[in-house]
Amino acid sequence: QSVVRVVFHDRRLQYSEQQQLEGWRWSRPGDRILDIDIPLSVGILEPQIHPTLLNTVEFLWDPSRRTSVFVQVHCISTEFTLRKNGGEKGVPFRIQIDTYGVGGKGDPPEHLHSASCLVKVFKPKGADRKQKTDREKVEKQPAPEREKFQPAYESTVLAEVG
């Protein structure tokens, strides 16, 4: 079983996460922060969406079969920033996936693995603009500095949480 969550990356927002999520729920009644895109996902079984946990989805999967999950984040990073004078940076989110094995009778499930990645979510035009300015900033850096940046990938790469 795997549990996928969208959480705040910044420690200061982690302390007020419940209040931030409640504020979002109040301003967007009936909406969810995170969903599974079932048609695009492969090999997932029994997807579960909890009505009260807007930022969490769960599913079962067989580790001996090819599995991929596509998630949809329905909030943008600037929804959690203070509106000052436009051009908000937006807060970074972390997509975290925790995987558990089947527990024995009466035993809790065994935690097997955790991984996460940092994401920022913008509206399409804002995202294009952000990627362009980020790319330009990196290209202006000297070669040794550029090597510190991670290369772009077609899909999201999660790093193990230790």
PDB file of C-alpha atoms in Angstrom:
ATOM      1  CA  GLN A   1       0.000   0.000   0.000  1.00  0.00           C
ATOM      2  CA  SER A   2       1.247   3.475  -0.832  1.00  0.00           C
ATOM      3  CA  VAL A   3       0.063   6.793   0.543  1.00  0.00           C
ATOM      4  CA  VAL A   4       0.745   9.918  -1.542  1.00  0.00           C
ATOM      5  CA  ARG A   5       0.517  13.349   0.054  1.00  0.00           C
ATOM      6  CA  VAL A   6       1.138  16.926  -0.983  1.00  0.00           C
ATOM      7  CA  VAL A   7       2.662  18.764   1.969  1.00  0.00           C
ATOM      8  CA  PHE A   8       4.469  22.053   2.480  1.00  0.00           C
ATOM      9  CA  HIS A   9       8.212  21.962   2.067  1.00  0.00           C
ATOM     10  CA  ASP A  10       8.943  25.090   4.123  1.00  0.00           C
ATOM     11  CA  ARG A  11       9.192  24.329   7.824  1.00  0.00           C
ATOM     12  CA  ARG A  12       7.370  27.545   8.818  1.00  0.00           C
ATOM     13  CA  LEU A  13       4.307  26.471   6.789  1.00  0.00           C
ATOM     14  CA  GLN A  14       4.483  22.912   8.146  1.00  0.00           C
ATOM     15  CA  TYR A  15       3.681  24.285  11.594  1.00  0.00           C
ATOM     16  CA  SER A  16       0.453  25.850  10.316  1.00  0.00           C
ATOM     17  CA  GLU A  17      -0.367  23.197   7.691  1.00  0.00           C
ATOM     18  CA  GLN A  18      -3.772  22.275   9.143  1.00  0.00           C
ATOM     19  CA  GLN A  19      -4.870  25.927   9.277  1.00  0.00           C
ATOM     20  CA  GLN A  20      -3.575  26.532   5.732  1.00  0.00           C
ATOM     21  CA  LEU A  21      -5.473  23.481   4.421  1.00  0.00           C
ATOM     22  CA  GLU A  22      -8.646  24.491   6.267  1.00  0.00           C
ATOM     23  CA  GLY A  23      -8.414  27.969   4.731  1.00  0.00           C
ATOM     24  CA  TRP A  24      -8.019  26.403   1.294  1.00  0.00           C
ATOM     25  CA  ARG A  25     -11.001  24.083   1.909  1.00  0.00           C
ATOM     26  CA  TRP A  26     -13.122  27.063   2.966  1.00  0.00           C
ATOM     27  CA  SER A  27     -12.214  29.072  -0.148  1.00  0.00           C
ATOM     28  CA  ARG A  28     -12.681  26.097  -2.524  1.00  0.00           C
ATOM     29  CA  PRO A  29     -15.607  24.041  -1.163  1.00  0.00           C
ATOM     30  CA  GLY A  30     -15.910  20.573  -2.689  1.00  0.00           C
ATOM     31  CA  ASP A  31     -12.442  20.692  -4.309  1.00  0.00           C
ATOM     32  CA  ARG A  32      -9.481  18.440  -3.535  1.00  0.00           C
ATOM     33  CA  ILE A  33      -5.795  19.320  -3.452  1.00  0.00           C
ATOM     34  CA  LEU A  34      -4.638  15.906  -4.720  1.00  0.00           C
ATOM     35  CA  ASP A  35      -6.234  13.232  -6.930  1.00  0.00           C
ATOM     36  CA  ILE A  36      -5.092  10.154  -8.821  1.00  0.00           C
ATOM     37  CA  ASP A  37      -5.479  10.330 -12.599  1.00  0.00           C
ATOM     38  CA  ILE A  38      -6.905   6.808 -12.928  1.00  0.00           C
ATOM     39  CA  PRO A  39      -6.895   6.554 -16.773  1.00  0.00           C
ATOM     40  CA  LEU A  40      -3.167   7.376 -16.978  1.00  0.00           C
ATOM     41  CA  SER A  41      -2.074   5.242 -14.009  1.00  0.00           C
ATOM     42  CA  VAL A  42      -0.954   1.628 -14.495  1.00  0.00           C
ATOM     43  CA  GLY A  43      -1.116  -1.282 -12.063  1.00  0.00           C
ATOM     44  CA  ILE A  44      -2.752   0.462  -9.126  1.00  0.00           C
ATOM     45  CA  LEU A  45      -5.492  -1.330  -7.232  1.00  0.00           C
ATOM     46  CA  GLU A  46      -8.204   0.003  -4.954  1.00  0.00           C
ATOM     47  CA  PRO A  47      -7.454   3.730  -5.148  1.00  0.00           C
ATOM     48  CA  GLN A  48      -8.861   5.465  -2.082  1.00  0.00           C
ATOM     49  CA  ILE A  49      -9.613   9.122  -1.644  1.00  0.00           C
ATOM     50  CA  HIS A  50     -10.533  10.249   1.855  1.00  0.00           C
ATOM     51  CA  PRO A  51     -13.175  12.996   1.869  1.00  0.00           C
ATOM     52  CA  THR A  52     -11.548  14.773   4.830  1.00  0.00           C
ATOM     53  CA  LEU A  53      -7.876  14.411   3.783  1.00  0.00           C
ATOM     54  CA  LEU A  54      -7.819  16.724   0.759  1.00  0.00           C
ATOM     55  CA  ASN A  55      -4.066  16.371   0.264  1.00  0.00           C
ATOM     56  CA  THR A  56      -3.843  12.536   0.492  1.00  0.00           C
ATOM     57  CA  VAL A  57      -4.574   9.548  -1.770  1.00  0.00           C
ATOM     58  CA  GLU A  58      -3.882   5.838  -1.211  1.00  0.00           C
ATOM     59  CA  PHE A  59      -3.694   2.775  -3.409  1.00  0.00           C
ATOM     60  CA  LEU A  60      -2.569  -0.834  -3.381  1.00  0.00           C
ATOM     61  CA  TRP A  61      -0.121  -2.247  -5.925  1.00  0.00           C
ATOM     62  CA  ASP A  62       1.776  -5.419  -6.703  1.00  0.00           C
ATOM     63  CA  PRO A  63       5.571  -4.885  -6.586  1.00  0.00           C
ATOM     64  CA  SER A  64       6.092  -7.724  -9.081  1.00  0.00           C
ATOM     65  CA  ARG A  65       4.176  -5.802 -11.774  1.00  0.00           C
ATOM     66  CA  ARG A  66       4.902  -2.568 -13.604  1.00  0.00           C
ATOM     67  CA  THR A  67       3.167   0.236 -11.723  1.00  0.00           C
ATOM     68  CA  SER A  68       2.979   3.973 -12.241  1.00  0.00           C
ATOM     69  CA  VAL A  69       0.722   6.507 -10.641  1.00  0.00           C
ATOM     70  CA  PHE A  70      -0.181   9.853 -12.138  1.00  0.00           C
ATOM     71  CA  VAL A  71      -1.327  12.431  -9.626  1.00  0.00           C
ATOM     72  CA  GLN A  72      -3.065  15.744 -10.161  1.00  0.00           C
ATOM     73  CA  VAL A  73      -2.359  18.694  -7.876  1.00  0.00           C
ATOM     74  CA  HIS A  74      -5.343  21.045  -7.946  1.00  0.00           C
ATOM     75  CA  CYS A  75      -3.864  24.004  -6.095  1.00  0.00           C
ATOM     76  CA  ILE A  76      -1.164  26.405  -7.163  1.00  0.00           C
ATOM     77  CA  SER A  77       1.845  27.478  -5.137  1.00  0.00           C
ATOM     78  CA  THR A  78       0.760  31.116  -5.008  1.00  0.00           C
ATOM     79  CA  GLU A  79      -2.495  30.244  -3.198  1.00  0.00           C
ATOM     80  CA  PHE A  80      -0.479  30.012   0.023  1.00  0.00           C
ATOM     81  CA  THR A  81       1.591  33.188  -0.329  1.00  0.00           C
ATOM     82  CA  LEU A  82       0.724  36.613   0.992  1.00  0.00           C
ATOM     83  CA  ARG A  83      -0.506  38.780  -1.890  1.00  0.00           C
ATOM     84  CA  LYS A  84       1.838  41.744  -1.942  1.00  0.00           C
ATOM     85  CA  ASN A  85       2.432  43.342  -5.314  1.00  0.00           C
ATOM     86  CA  GLY A  86       2.102  40.600  -7.929  1.00  0.00           C
ATOM     87  CA  GLY A  87       4.734  38.209  -9.180  1.00  0.00           C
ATOM     88  CA  GLU A  88       4.487  36.031  -6.085  1.00  0.00           C
ATOM     89  CA  LYS A  89       7.135  33.340  -5.946  1.00  0.00           C
ATOM     90  CA  GLY A  90       4.792  30.675  -4.680  1.00  0.00           C
ATOM     91  CA  VAL A  91       5.523  28.209  -1.906  1.00  0.00           C
ATOM     92  CA  PRO A  92       7.266  24.935  -2.683  1.00  0.00           C
ATOM     93  CA  PHE A  93       5.286  21.762  -2.059  1.00  0.00           C
ATOM     94  CA  ARG A  94       6.659  18.303  -1.452  1.00  0.00           C
ATOM     95  CA  ILE A  95       5.002  15.268  -2.995  1.00  0.00           C
ATOM     96  CA  GLN A  96       5.728  12.450  -0.572  1.00  0.00           C
ATOM     97  CA  ILE A  97       4.942   8.780  -1.045  1.00  0.00           C
ATOM     98  CA  ASP A  98       5.117   6.344   1.855  1.00  0.00           C
ATOM     99  CA  THR A  99       4.896   2.620   1.127  1.00  0.00           C
ATOM    100  CA  TYR A 100       3.813  -0.025   3.605  1.00  0.00           C
ATOM    101  CA  GLY A 101       3.807  -3.817   3.555  1.00  0.00           C
ATOM    102  CA  VAL A 102       0.909  -5.901   4.758  1.00  0.00           C
ATOM    103  CA  GLY A 103       0.896  -6.237   8.545  1.00  0.00           C
ATOM    104  CA  GLY A 104       0.127  -9.472  10.327  1.00  0.00           C
ATOM    105  CA  LYS A 105      -3.090 -10.091  12.257  1.00  0.00           C
ATOM    106  CA  GLY A 106      -3.574  -7.130  14.550  1.00  0.00           C
ATOM    107  CA  ASP A 107      -0.131  -5.742  13.661  1.00  0.00           C
ATOM    108  CA  PRO A 108       0.222  -2.332  12.022  1.00  0.00           C
ATOM    109  CA  PRO A 109       1.499  -2.332   8.425  1.00  0.00           C
ATOM    110  CA  GLU A 110       5.297  -2.350   8.131  1.00  0.00           C
ATOM    111  CA  HIS A 111       6.803   0.896   6.783  1.00  0.00           C
ATOM    112  CA  LEU A 112       8.951  -0.096   3.790  1.00  0.00           C
ATOM    113  CA  HIS A 113       9.998   3.075   2.002  1.00  0.00           C
ATOM    114  CA  SER A 114       9.513   6.844   1.717  1.00  0.00           C
ATOM    115  CA  ALA A 115      10.410   9.125  -1.166  1.00  0.00           C
ATOM    116  CA  SER A 116       9.629  12.710  -2.076  1.00  0.00           C
ATOM    117  CA  CYS A 117      10.292  15.484  -4.529  1.00  0.00           C
ATOM    118  CA  LEU A 118      10.000  19.242  -4.406  1.00  0.00           C
ATOM    119  CA  VAL A 119       7.398  20.809  -6.714  1.00  0.00           C
ATOM    120  CA  LYS A 120       5.986  24.219  -7.416  1.00  0.00           C
ATOM    121  CA  VAL A 121       2.653  24.400  -9.199  1.00  0.00           C
ATOM    122  CA  PHE A 122       1.721  27.355 -11.395  1.00  0.00           C
ATOM    123  CA  LYS A 123      -0.947  28.138 -13.955  1.00  0.00           C
ATOM    124  CA  PRO A 124       0.224  27.134 -17.464  1.00  0.00           C
ATOM    125  CA  LYS A 125       1.340  30.598 -18.657  1.00  0.00           C
ATOM    126  CA  GLY A 126       2.965  31.360 -15.322  1.00  0.00           C
ATOM    127  CA  ALA A 127       4.752  28.008 -15.371  1.00  0.00           C
ATOM    128  CA  ASP A 128       6.111  28.621 -18.863  1.00  0.00           C
ATOM    129  CA  ARG A 129       7.372  32.054 -17.823  1.00  0.00           C
ATOM    130  CA  LYS A 130       8.897  30.645 -14.605  1.00  0.00           C
ATOM    131  CA  GLN A 131      10.688  27.831 -16.472  1.00  0.00           C
ATOM    132  CA  LYS A 132      12.043  30.300 -19.018  1.00  0.00           C
ATOM    133  CA  THR A 133      13.431  32.689 -16.384  1.00  0.00           C
ATOM    134  CA  ASP A 134      14.864  29.782 -14.349  1.00  0.00           C
ATOM    135  CA  ARG A 135      16.540  28.355 -17.477  1.00  0.00           C
ATOM    136  CA  GLU A 136      18.002  31.789 -18.313  1.00  0.00           C
ATOM    137  CA  LYS A 137      19.365  32.150 -14.761  1.00  0.00           C
ATOM    138  CA  VAL A 138      21.062  28.750 -14.952  1.00  0.00           C
ATOM    139  CA  GLU A 139      22.523  29.439 -18.417  1.00  0.00           C
ATOM    140  CA  LYS A 140      24.140  32.647 -17.087  1.00  0.00           C
ATOM    141  CA  GLN A 141      25.951  30.692 -14.365  1.00  0.00           C
ATOM    142  CA  PRO A 142      29.569  29.582 -14.927  1.00  0.00           C
ATOM    143  CA  ALA A 143      29.956  25.888 -15.885  1.00  0.00           C
ATOM    144  CA  PRO A 144      30.998  24.650 -12.390  1.00  0.00           C
ATOM    145  CA  GLU A 145      27.902  26.302 -10.874  1.00  0.00           C
ATOM    146  CA  ARG A 146      25.612  24.835 -13.562  1.00  0.00           C
ATOM    147  CA  GLU A 147      26.744  21.313 -12.640  1.00  0.00           C
ATOM    148  CA  LYS A 148      25.111  21.732  -9.211  1.00  0.00           C
ATOM    149  CA  PHE A 149      21.648  21.782 -10.807  1.00  0.00           C
ATOM    150  CA  GLN A 150      19.701  18.620 -11.463  1.00  0.00           C
ATOM    151  CA  PRO A 151      18.927  17.903 -15.132  1.00  0.00           C
ATOM    152  CA  ALA A 152      15.347  18.146 -16.405  1.00  0.00           C
ATOM    153  CA  TYR A 153      13.345  14.919 -16.648  1.00  0.00           C
ATOM    154  CA  GLU A 154      10.208  13.945 -18.583  1.00  0.00           C
ATOM    155  CA  SER A 155       8.695  12.528 -15.397  1.00  0.00           C
ATOM    156  CA  THR A 156       9.076  13.372 -11.737  1.00  0.00           C
ATOM    157  CA  VAL A 157      12.000  11.680 -10.012  1.00  0.00           C
ATOM    158  CA  LEU A 158      11.517  11.042  -6.312  1.00  0.00           C
ATOM    159  CA  ALA A 159      14.482  10.979  -3.940  1.00  0.00           C
ATOM    160  CA  GLU A 160      14.561   8.554  -1.039  1.00  0.00           C
ATOM    161  CA  VAL A 161      13.717  10.090   2.310  1.00  0.00           C
ATOM    162  CA  GLY A 162      16.295   8.975   4.849  1.00  0.00           C
TER     163      GLY A 162
END
